[in-house]
Amino acid sequence: CALNAVQLRASQHAEAATAKWYLGQVGATCTATCKAHRMSCSAADFKSVTGWQPLFAAAQQAGSQCKYSWANDGRHGEGFYNVPAVCTQAKCGADMQGTCAYDTSPRATCEGVPATGFSRLCPCSGSTSSSFWPSPAPAPARPPTAPTAGHYPTSGSYPAPAPAPLPPAASHATQCKADTGGTCKYMGCAKSRGTSVVCDKKAGYKCMCKPGFCSDKKGACVKAAR
């Protein structure tokens, strides 16, 4: 018999709670990425990534790795609203390979396209096939192959590519570090760290710079250069 409204909402909630993160092809939408895994894009799960900790966890589950993180400041194009995403090419504009971008106020859609050179991290859940018919047998797994330059496969374990040479001028991702080195569990953050520092309890009571600011050599939060 058909599900009533309460059962349907419970089913949708359970589906969202079991969404799994996958790394898409360069420039691909999450709709296409999830479809390739016989799943559907779970748009609600984009709201769960609002900081570097859930960002790194999503990347790890997708088989990727974040070397750096950057919070979208709304000044670098529509592609950075379609995050979380990972720079999987040797260089993505001013960003180095391994830079992971996120949005503190998620506005991503399943159909959105990421910034140039980035691959989206996509929350996928459920199945696109009908529940009244058995799912077809999965295709035989292909042996893993090494990724080509600037392109990461969507799944599997692959040897890491050789590191890209450093550019003449380091990008904001190589310079920017949010952790000031200070703690705030008992005394709060020192005034010398500036007005753009916050006490991050989730990070273990660390004094962290707000998005768009970086810790300098003295542990003070200054405006990030891009």
PDB file of C-alpha atoms in Angstrom:
ATOM      1  CA  CYS A   1       0.000   0.000   0.000  1.00  0.00           C
ATOM      2  CA  ALA A   2       1.077   3.595  -0.466  1.00  0.00           C
ATOM      3  CA  LEU A   3       3.117   5.300   2.251  1.00  0.00           C
ATOM      4  CA  ASN A   4       1.252   7.896   4.283  1.00  0.00           C
ATOM      5  CA  ALA A   5       2.714  11.398   4.782  1.00  0.00           C
ATOM      6  CA  VAL A   6       4.443  10.562   8.087  1.00  0.00           C
ATOM      7  CA  GLN A   7       6.064   7.410   6.694  1.00  0.00           C
ATOM      8  CA  LEU A   8       7.182   9.276   3.578  1.00  0.00           C
ATOM      9  CA  ARG A   9       8.860  12.032   5.597  1.00  0.00           C
ATOM     10  CA  ALA A  10      10.579   9.452   7.804  1.00  0.00           C
ATOM     11  CA  SER A  11      11.788   7.609   4.718  1.00  0.00           C
ATOM     12  CA  GLN A  12      13.173  10.823   3.182  1.00  0.00           C
ATOM     13  CA  HIS A  13      14.894  11.749   6.452  1.00  0.00           C
ATOM     14  CA  ALA A  14      16.537   8.324   6.704  1.00  0.00           C
ATOM     15  CA  GLU A  15      17.684   8.577   3.115  1.00  0.00           C
ATOM     16  CA  ALA A  16      19.298  11.978   3.740  1.00  0.00           C
ATOM     17  CA  ALA A  17      21.004  10.640   6.878  1.00  0.00           C
ATOM     18  CA  THR A  18      22.647   7.827   4.909  1.00  0.00           C
ATOM     19  CA  ALA A  19      23.926   9.985   2.026  1.00  0.00           C
ATOM     20  CA  LYS A  20      27.457   9.122   0.947  1.00  0.00           C
ATOM     21  CA  TRP A  21      29.967  11.564  -0.538  1.00  0.00           C
ATOM     22  CA  TYR A  22      31.460  10.924  -3.988  1.00  0.00           C
ATOM     23  CA  LEU A  23      34.066  12.898  -5.944  1.00  0.00           C
ATOM     24  CA  GLY A  24      32.824  13.944  -9.384  1.00  0.00           C
ATOM     25  CA  GLN A  25      34.657  14.436 -12.643  1.00  0.00           C
ATOM     26  CA  VAL A  26      36.240  17.858 -13.278  1.00  0.00           C
ATOM     27  CA  GLY A  27      33.421  20.313 -14.012  1.00  0.00           C
ATOM     28  CA  ALA A  28      30.646  17.707 -13.566  1.00  0.00           C
ATOM     29  CA  THR A  29      27.358  18.360 -11.744  1.00  0.00           C
ATOM     30  CA  CYS A  30      26.331  16.345  -8.684  1.00  0.00           C
ATOM     31  CA  THR A  31      23.254  15.127 -10.555  1.00  0.00           C
ATOM     32  CA  ALA A  32      25.512  13.450 -13.123  1.00  0.00           C
ATOM     33  CA  THR A  33      27.955  12.184 -10.474  1.00  0.00           C
ATOM     34  CA  CYS A  34      25.269  10.515  -8.353  1.00  0.00           C
ATOM     35  CA  LYS A  35      23.549   9.101 -11.436  1.00  0.00           C
ATOM     36  CA  ALA A  36      26.831   7.408 -12.394  1.00  0.00           C
ATOM     37  CA  HIS A  37      26.616   5.573  -9.056  1.00  0.00           C
ATOM     38  CA  ARG A  38      22.927   4.668  -9.601  1.00  0.00           C
ATOM     39  CA  MET A  39      21.963   7.125  -6.859  1.00  0.00           C
ATOM     40  CA  SER A  40      20.313  10.523  -6.483  1.00  0.00           C
ATOM     41  CA  CYS A  41      21.841  13.814  -5.366  1.00  0.00           C
ATOM     42  CA  SER A  42      20.772  14.723  -1.810  1.00  0.00           C
ATOM     43  CA  ALA A  43      20.692  18.550  -1.925  1.00  0.00           C
ATOM     44  CA  ALA A  44      19.873  18.854   1.802  1.00  0.00           C
ATOM     45  CA  ASP A  45      23.283  17.429   2.746  1.00  0.00           C
ATOM     46  CA  PHE A  46      25.162  20.392   1.248  1.00  0.00           C
ATOM     47  CA  LYS A  47      24.111  22.317   4.369  1.00  0.00           C
ATOM     48  CA  SER A  48      26.144  19.944   6.558  1.00  0.00           C
ATOM     49  CA  VAL A  49      29.475  21.277   5.224  1.00  0.00           C
ATOM     50  CA  THR A  50      29.995  24.746   6.696  1.00  0.00           C
ATOM     51  CA  GLY A  51      33.538  24.403   8.034  1.00  0.00           C
ATOM     52  CA  TRP A  52      36.870  22.743   7.371  1.00  0.00           C
ATOM     53  CA  GLN A  53      36.212  19.730   9.631  1.00  0.00           C
ATOM     54  CA  PRO A  54      33.093  18.383   7.813  1.00  0.00           C
ATOM     55  CA  LEU A  55      34.792  19.390   4.538  1.00  0.00           C
ATOM     56  CA  PHE A  56      37.837  17.208   5.234  1.00  0.00           C
ATOM     57  CA  ALA A  57      35.576  14.338   6.389  1.00  0.00           C
ATOM     58  CA  ALA A  58      33.479  14.488   3.186  1.00  0.00           C
ATOM     59  CA  ALA A  59      36.618  14.517   1.023  1.00  0.00           C
ATOM     60  CA  GLN A  60      38.063  11.542   2.890  1.00  0.00           C
ATOM     61  CA  GLN A  61      34.853   9.545   2.452  1.00  0.00           C
ATOM     62  CA  ALA A  62      34.929  10.353  -1.275  1.00  0.00           C
ATOM     63  CA  GLY A  63      38.476   9.000  -1.555  1.00  0.00           C
ATOM     64  CA  SER A  64      40.105  12.421  -1.906  1.00  0.00           C
ATOM     65  CA  GLN A  65      42.337  14.509   0.344  1.00  0.00           C
ATOM     66  CA  CYS A  66      42.342  18.194   1.260  1.00  0.00           C
ATOM     67  CA  LYS A  67      45.792  19.757   1.531  1.00  0.00           C
ATOM     68  CA  TYR A  68      44.355  23.236   2.039  1.00  0.00           C
ATOM     69  CA  SER A  69      40.916  24.724   2.722  1.00  0.00           C
ATOM     70  CA  TRP A  70      39.286  27.970   1.610  1.00  0.00           C
ATOM     71  CA  ALA A  71      35.925  29.500   2.538  1.00  0.00           C
ATOM     72  CA  ASN A  72      34.013  31.177  -0.285  1.00  0.00           C
ATOM     73  CA  ASP A  73      33.949  34.944   0.204  1.00  0.00           C
ATOM     74  CA  GLY A  74      31.471  35.567  -2.637  1.00  0.00           C
ATOM     75  CA  ARG A  75      33.965  37.509  -4.757  1.00  0.00           C
ATOM     76  CA  HIS A  76      35.326  34.857  -7.101  1.00  0.00           C
ATOM     77  CA  GLY A  77      32.463  33.686  -9.283  1.00  0.00           C
ATOM     78  CA  GLU A  78      29.378  31.511  -9.228  1.00  0.00           C
ATOM     79  CA  GLY A  79      31.407  28.301  -9.404  1.00  0.00           C
ATOM     80  CA  PHE A  80      32.524  28.696  -5.783  1.00  0.00           C
ATOM     81  CA  TYR A  81      28.894  28.579  -4.633  1.00  0.00           C
ATOM     82  CA  ASN A  82      28.774  24.983  -5.933  1.00  0.00           C
ATOM     83  CA  VAL A  83      30.914  23.597  -3.158  1.00  0.00           C
ATOM     84  CA  PRO A  84      32.252  21.556  -1.431  1.00  0.00           C
ATOM     85  CA  ALA A  85      34.729  20.935  -4.219  1.00  0.00           C
ATOM     86  CA  VAL A  86      38.377  19.924  -4.671  1.00  0.00           C
ATOM     87  CA  CYS A  87      40.974  21.321  -7.078  1.00  0.00           C
ATOM     88  CA  THR A  88      41.986  18.113  -8.871  1.00  0.00           C
ATOM     89  CA  GLN A  89      44.086  19.666 -11.621  1.00  0.00           C
ATOM     90  CA  ALA A  90      47.724  20.722 -11.324  1.00  0.00           C
ATOM     91  CA  LYS A  91      46.500  24.275 -10.786  1.00  0.00           C
ATOM     92  CA  CYS A  92      43.044  25.869 -10.663  1.00  0.00           C
ATOM     93  CA  GLY A  93      43.554  29.556 -11.313  1.00  0.00           C
ATOM     94  CA  ALA A  94      45.309  30.846  -8.180  1.00  0.00           C
ATOM     95  CA  ASP A  95      44.571  27.629  -6.266  1.00  0.00           C
ATOM     96  CA  MET A  96      46.926  24.680  -5.931  1.00  0.00           C
ATOM     97  CA  GLN A  97      46.015  21.043  -6.454  1.00  0.00           C
ATOM     98  CA  GLY A  98      44.429  19.682  -3.272  1.00  0.00           C
ATOM     99  CA  THR A  99      42.715  22.946  -2.313  1.00  0.00           C
ATOM    100  CA  CYS A 100      39.228  22.233  -0.932  1.00  0.00           C
ATOM    101  CA  ALA A 101      36.606  24.989  -1.060  1.00  0.00           C
ATOM    102  CA  TYR A 102      33.472  25.281   1.068  1.00  0.00           C
ATOM    103  CA  ASP A 103      30.759  27.849   1.846  1.00  0.00           C
ATOM    104  CA  THR A 104      29.867  28.907   5.393  1.00  0.00           C
ATOM    105  CA  SER A 105      26.331  29.598   4.105  1.00  0.00           C
ATOM    106  CA  PRO A 106      25.773  26.732   1.627  1.00  0.00           C
ATOM    107  CA  ARG A 107      23.894  27.682  -1.555  1.00  0.00           C
ATOM    108  CA  ALA A 108      24.946  24.746  -3.745  1.00  0.00           C
ATOM    109  CA  THR A 109      22.508  22.941  -6.050  1.00  0.00           C
ATOM    110  CA  CYS A 110      22.731  19.481  -7.549  1.00  0.00           C
ATOM    111  CA  GLU A 111      22.840  20.954 -11.081  1.00  0.00           C
ATOM    112  CA  GLY A 112      25.504  23.572 -10.326  1.00  0.00           C
ATOM    113  CA  VAL A 113      28.878  23.543 -12.081  1.00  0.00           C
ATOM    114  CA  PRO A 114      32.062  24.058  -9.996  1.00  0.00           C
ATOM    115  CA  ALA A 115      34.845  26.586 -10.592  1.00  0.00           C
ATOM    116  CA  THR A 116      37.395  25.852 -13.334  1.00  0.00           C
ATOM    117  CA  GLY A 117      39.601  22.869 -12.509  1.00  0.00           C
ATOM    118  CA  PHE A 118      37.507  21.790  -9.502  1.00  0.00           C
ATOM    119  CA  SER A 119      35.654  18.501  -8.915  1.00  0.00           C
ATOM    120  CA  ARG A 120      32.538  18.629  -6.757  1.00  0.00           C
ATOM    121  CA  LEU A 121      32.070  16.537  -3.619  1.00  0.00           C
ATOM    122  CA  CYS A 122      28.544  15.171  -4.021  1.00  0.00           C
ATOM    123  CA  PRO A 123      26.168  13.727  -1.389  1.00  0.00           C
ATOM    124  CA  CYS A 124      24.378  10.771  -2.997  1.00  0.00           C
ATOM    125  CA  SER A 125      21.652   8.623  -1.519  1.00  0.00           C
ATOM    126  CA  GLY A 126      18.921   6.139  -2.438  1.00  0.00           C
ATOM    127  CA  SER A 127      18.606   4.616  -5.882  1.00  0.00           C
ATOM    128  CA  THR A 128      17.298   5.924  -9.187  1.00  0.00           C
ATOM    129  CA  SER A 129      15.797   2.520 -10.025  1.00  0.00           C
ATOM    130  CA  SER A 130      12.196   1.588  -9.173  1.00  0.00           C
ATOM    131  CA  SER A 131      11.609  -0.207  -5.862  1.00  0.00           C
ATOM    132  CA  PHE A 132       9.224  -2.603  -7.609  1.00  0.00           C
ATOM    133  CA  TRP A 133      11.929  -4.165  -9.770  1.00  0.00           C
ATOM    134  CA  PRO A 134      15.261  -5.681  -8.796  1.00  0.00           C
ATOM    135  CA  SER A 135      18.317  -3.572  -9.553  1.00  0.00           C
ATOM    136  CA  PRO A 136      20.484  -4.816 -12.426  1.00  0.00           C
ATOM    137  CA  ALA A 137      23.718  -6.569 -11.555  1.00  0.00           C
ATOM    138  CA  PRO A 138      26.634  -4.140 -11.200  1.00  0.00           C
ATOM    139  CA  ALA A 139      29.132  -3.968 -14.037  1.00  0.00           C
ATOM    140  CA  PRO A 140      32.430  -5.826 -13.507  1.00  0.00           C
ATOM    141  CA  ALA A 141      34.981  -3.666 -11.733  1.00  0.00           C
ATOM    142  CA  ARG A 142      37.771  -2.385 -13.927  1.00  0.00           C
ATOM    143  CA  PRO A 143      41.353  -2.549 -12.632  1.00  0.00           C
ATOM    144  CA  PRO A 144      42.516   0.789 -11.248  1.00  0.00           C
ATOM    145  CA  THR A 145      44.554   2.998 -13.530  1.00  0.00           C
ATOM    146  CA  ALA A 146      46.791   5.899 -12.667  1.00  0.00           C
ATOM    147  CA  PRO A 147      45.052   9.284 -13.070  1.00  0.00           C
ATOM    148  CA  THR A 148      46.072  11.542 -15.923  1.00  0.00           C
ATOM    149  CA  ALA A 149      47.429  14.986 -15.162  1.00  0.00           C
ATOM    150  CA  GLY A 150      44.739  17.273 -13.780  1.00  0.00           C
ATOM    151  CA  HIS A 151      42.073  14.555 -13.560  1.00  0.00           C
ATOM    152  CA  TYR A 152      40.984  12.309 -10.686  1.00  0.00           C
ATOM    153  CA  PRO A 153      38.742   9.207 -11.145  1.00  0.00           C
ATOM    154  CA  THR A 154      35.542   9.176  -9.127  1.00  0.00           C
ATOM    155  CA  SER A 155      36.410   6.183  -6.913  1.00  0.00           C
ATOM    156  CA  GLY A 156      39.006   3.560  -6.062  1.00  0.00           C
ATOM    157  CA  SER A 157      42.556   3.723  -4.771  1.00  0.00           C
ATOM    158  CA  TYR A 158      45.153   5.197  -7.084  1.00  0.00           C
ATOM    159  CA  PRO A 159      48.794   6.173  -6.750  1.00  0.00           C
ATOM    160  CA  ALA A 160      49.218   9.853  -5.961  1.00  0.00           C
ATOM    161  CA  PRO A 161      50.386  11.998  -8.897  1.00  0.00           C
ATOM    162  CA  ALA A 162      53.741  13.719  -8.740  1.00  0.00           C
ATOM    163  CA  PRO A 163      53.470  17.092  -6.959  1.00  0.00           C
ATOM    164  CA  ALA A 164      53.077  20.068  -9.251  1.00  0.00           C
ATOM    165  CA  PRO A 165      55.940  22.618  -9.323  1.00  0.00           C
ATOM    166  CA  LEU A 166      55.370  25.680  -7.203  1.00  0.00           C
ATOM    167  CA  PRO A 167      54.260  28.795  -9.112  1.00  0.00           C
ATOM    168  CA  PRO A 168      56.397  31.973  -9.016  1.00  0.00           C
ATOM    169  CA  ALA A 169      54.044  33.509  -6.433  1.00  0.00           C
ATOM    170  CA  ALA A 170      52.408  31.297  -3.806  1.00  0.00           C
ATOM    171  CA  SER A 171      48.619  31.267  -3.824  1.00  0.00           C
ATOM    172  CA  HIS A 172      46.460  32.349  -0.883  1.00  0.00           C
ATOM    173  CA  ALA A 173      45.905  28.640  -0.095  1.00  0.00           C
ATOM    174  CA  THR A 174      49.641  28.052   0.596  1.00  0.00           C
ATOM    175  CA  GLN A 175      49.865  31.141   2.804  1.00  0.00           C
ATOM    176  CA  CYS A 176      46.548  31.098   4.583  1.00  0.00           C
ATOM    177  CA  LYS A 177      46.300  29.283   7.908  1.00  0.00           C
ATOM    178  CA  ALA A 178      43.275  29.812  10.116  1.00  0.00           C
ATOM    179  CA  ASP A 179      44.818  28.348  13.297  1.00  0.00           C
ATOM    180  CA  THR A 180      46.581  31.122  15.234  1.00  0.00           C
ATOM    181  CA  GLY A 181      48.215  28.659  17.605  1.00  0.00           C
ATOM    182  CA  GLY A 182      46.336  30.040  20.587  1.00  0.00           C
ATOM    183  CA  THR A 183      43.792  28.343  22.860  1.00  0.00           C
ATOM    184  CA  CYS A 184      40.711  29.754  24.559  1.00  0.00           C
ATOM    185  CA  LYS A 185      39.310  27.147  26.907  1.00  0.00           C
ATOM    186  CA  TYR A 186      40.031  29.115  30.087  1.00  0.00           C
ATOM    187  CA  MET A 187      41.184  32.640  29.269  1.00  0.00           C
ATOM    188  CA  GLY A 188      39.720  33.369  25.830  1.00  0.00           C
ATOM    189  CA  CYS A 189      41.709  34.529  22.799  1.00  0.00           C
ATOM    190  CA  ALA A 190      44.352  37.213  23.346  1.00  0.00           C
ATOM    191  CA  LYS A 191      43.531  40.718  22.092  1.00  0.00           C
ATOM    192  CA  SER A 192      46.807  40.679  20.146  1.00  0.00           C
ATOM    193  CA  ARG A 193      45.200  38.217  17.722  1.00  0.00           C
ATOM    194  CA  GLY A 194      42.894  40.966  16.419  1.00  0.00           C
ATOM    195  CA  THR A 195      39.141  41.366  16.105  1.00  0.00           C
ATOM    196  CA  SER A 196      38.733  38.669  13.446  1.00  0.00           C
ATOM    197  CA  VAL A 197      39.523  35.741  15.727  1.00  0.00           C
ATOM    198  CA  VAL A 198      36.941  33.355  17.196  1.00  0.00           C
ATOM    199  CA  CYS A 199      37.083  30.644  19.839  1.00  0.00           C
ATOM    200  CA  ASP A 200      36.316  27.395  17.991  1.00  0.00           C
ATOM    201  CA  LYS A 201      35.024  24.934  20.591  1.00  0.00           C
ATOM    202  CA  LYS A 202      34.542  22.171  18.013  1.00  0.00           C
ATOM    203  CA  ALA A 203      38.239  22.400  17.107  1.00  0.00           C
ATOM    204  CA  GLY A 204      39.199  21.883  20.761  1.00  0.00           C
ATOM    205  CA  TYR A 205      38.957  25.483  22.037  1.00  0.00           C
ATOM    206  CA  LYS A 206      41.401  26.844  19.477  1.00  0.00           C
ATOM    207  CA  CYS A 207      41.682  30.493  18.478  1.00  0.00           C
ATOM    208  CA  MET A 208      40.804  30.397  14.765  1.00  0.00           C
ATOM    209  CA  CYS A 209      40.647  33.218  12.208  1.00  0.00           C
ATOM    210  CA  LYS A 210      37.264  33.978  10.651  1.00  0.00           C
ATOM    211  CA  PRO A 211      36.711  33.050   6.963  1.00  0.00           C
ATOM    212  CA  GLY A 212      38.623  35.471   4.739  1.00  0.00           C
ATOM    213  CA  PHE A 213      41.360  36.027   7.353  1.00  0.00           C
ATOM    214  CA  CYS A 214      44.677  34.258   7.926  1.00  0.00           C
ATOM    215  CA  SER A 215      47.048  33.898  10.864  1.00  0.00           C
ATOM    216  CA  ASP A 216      50.326  35.755  10.380  1.00  0.00           C
ATOM    217  CA  LYS A 217      53.684  34.716  11.850  1.00  0.00           C
ATOM    218  CA  LYS A 218      52.786  36.329  15.180  1.00  0.00           C
ATOM    219  CA  GLY A 219      49.435  34.527  15.401  1.00  0.00           C
ATOM    220  CA  ALA A 220      47.296  37.582  14.600  1.00  0.00           C
ATOM    221  CA  CYS A 221      44.370  37.395  12.140  1.00  0.00           C
ATOM    222  CA  VAL A 222      44.902  39.545   9.055  1.00  0.00           C
ATOM    223  CA  LYS A 223      42.918  39.957   5.825  1.00  0.00           C
ATOM    224  CA  ALA A 224      43.640  37.116   3.410  1.00  0.00           C
ATOM    225  CA  ALA A 225      45.392  38.048   0.182  1.00  0.00           C
ATOM    226  CA  ARG A 226      44.050  36.409  -3.001  1.00  0.00           C
TER     227      ARG A 226
END
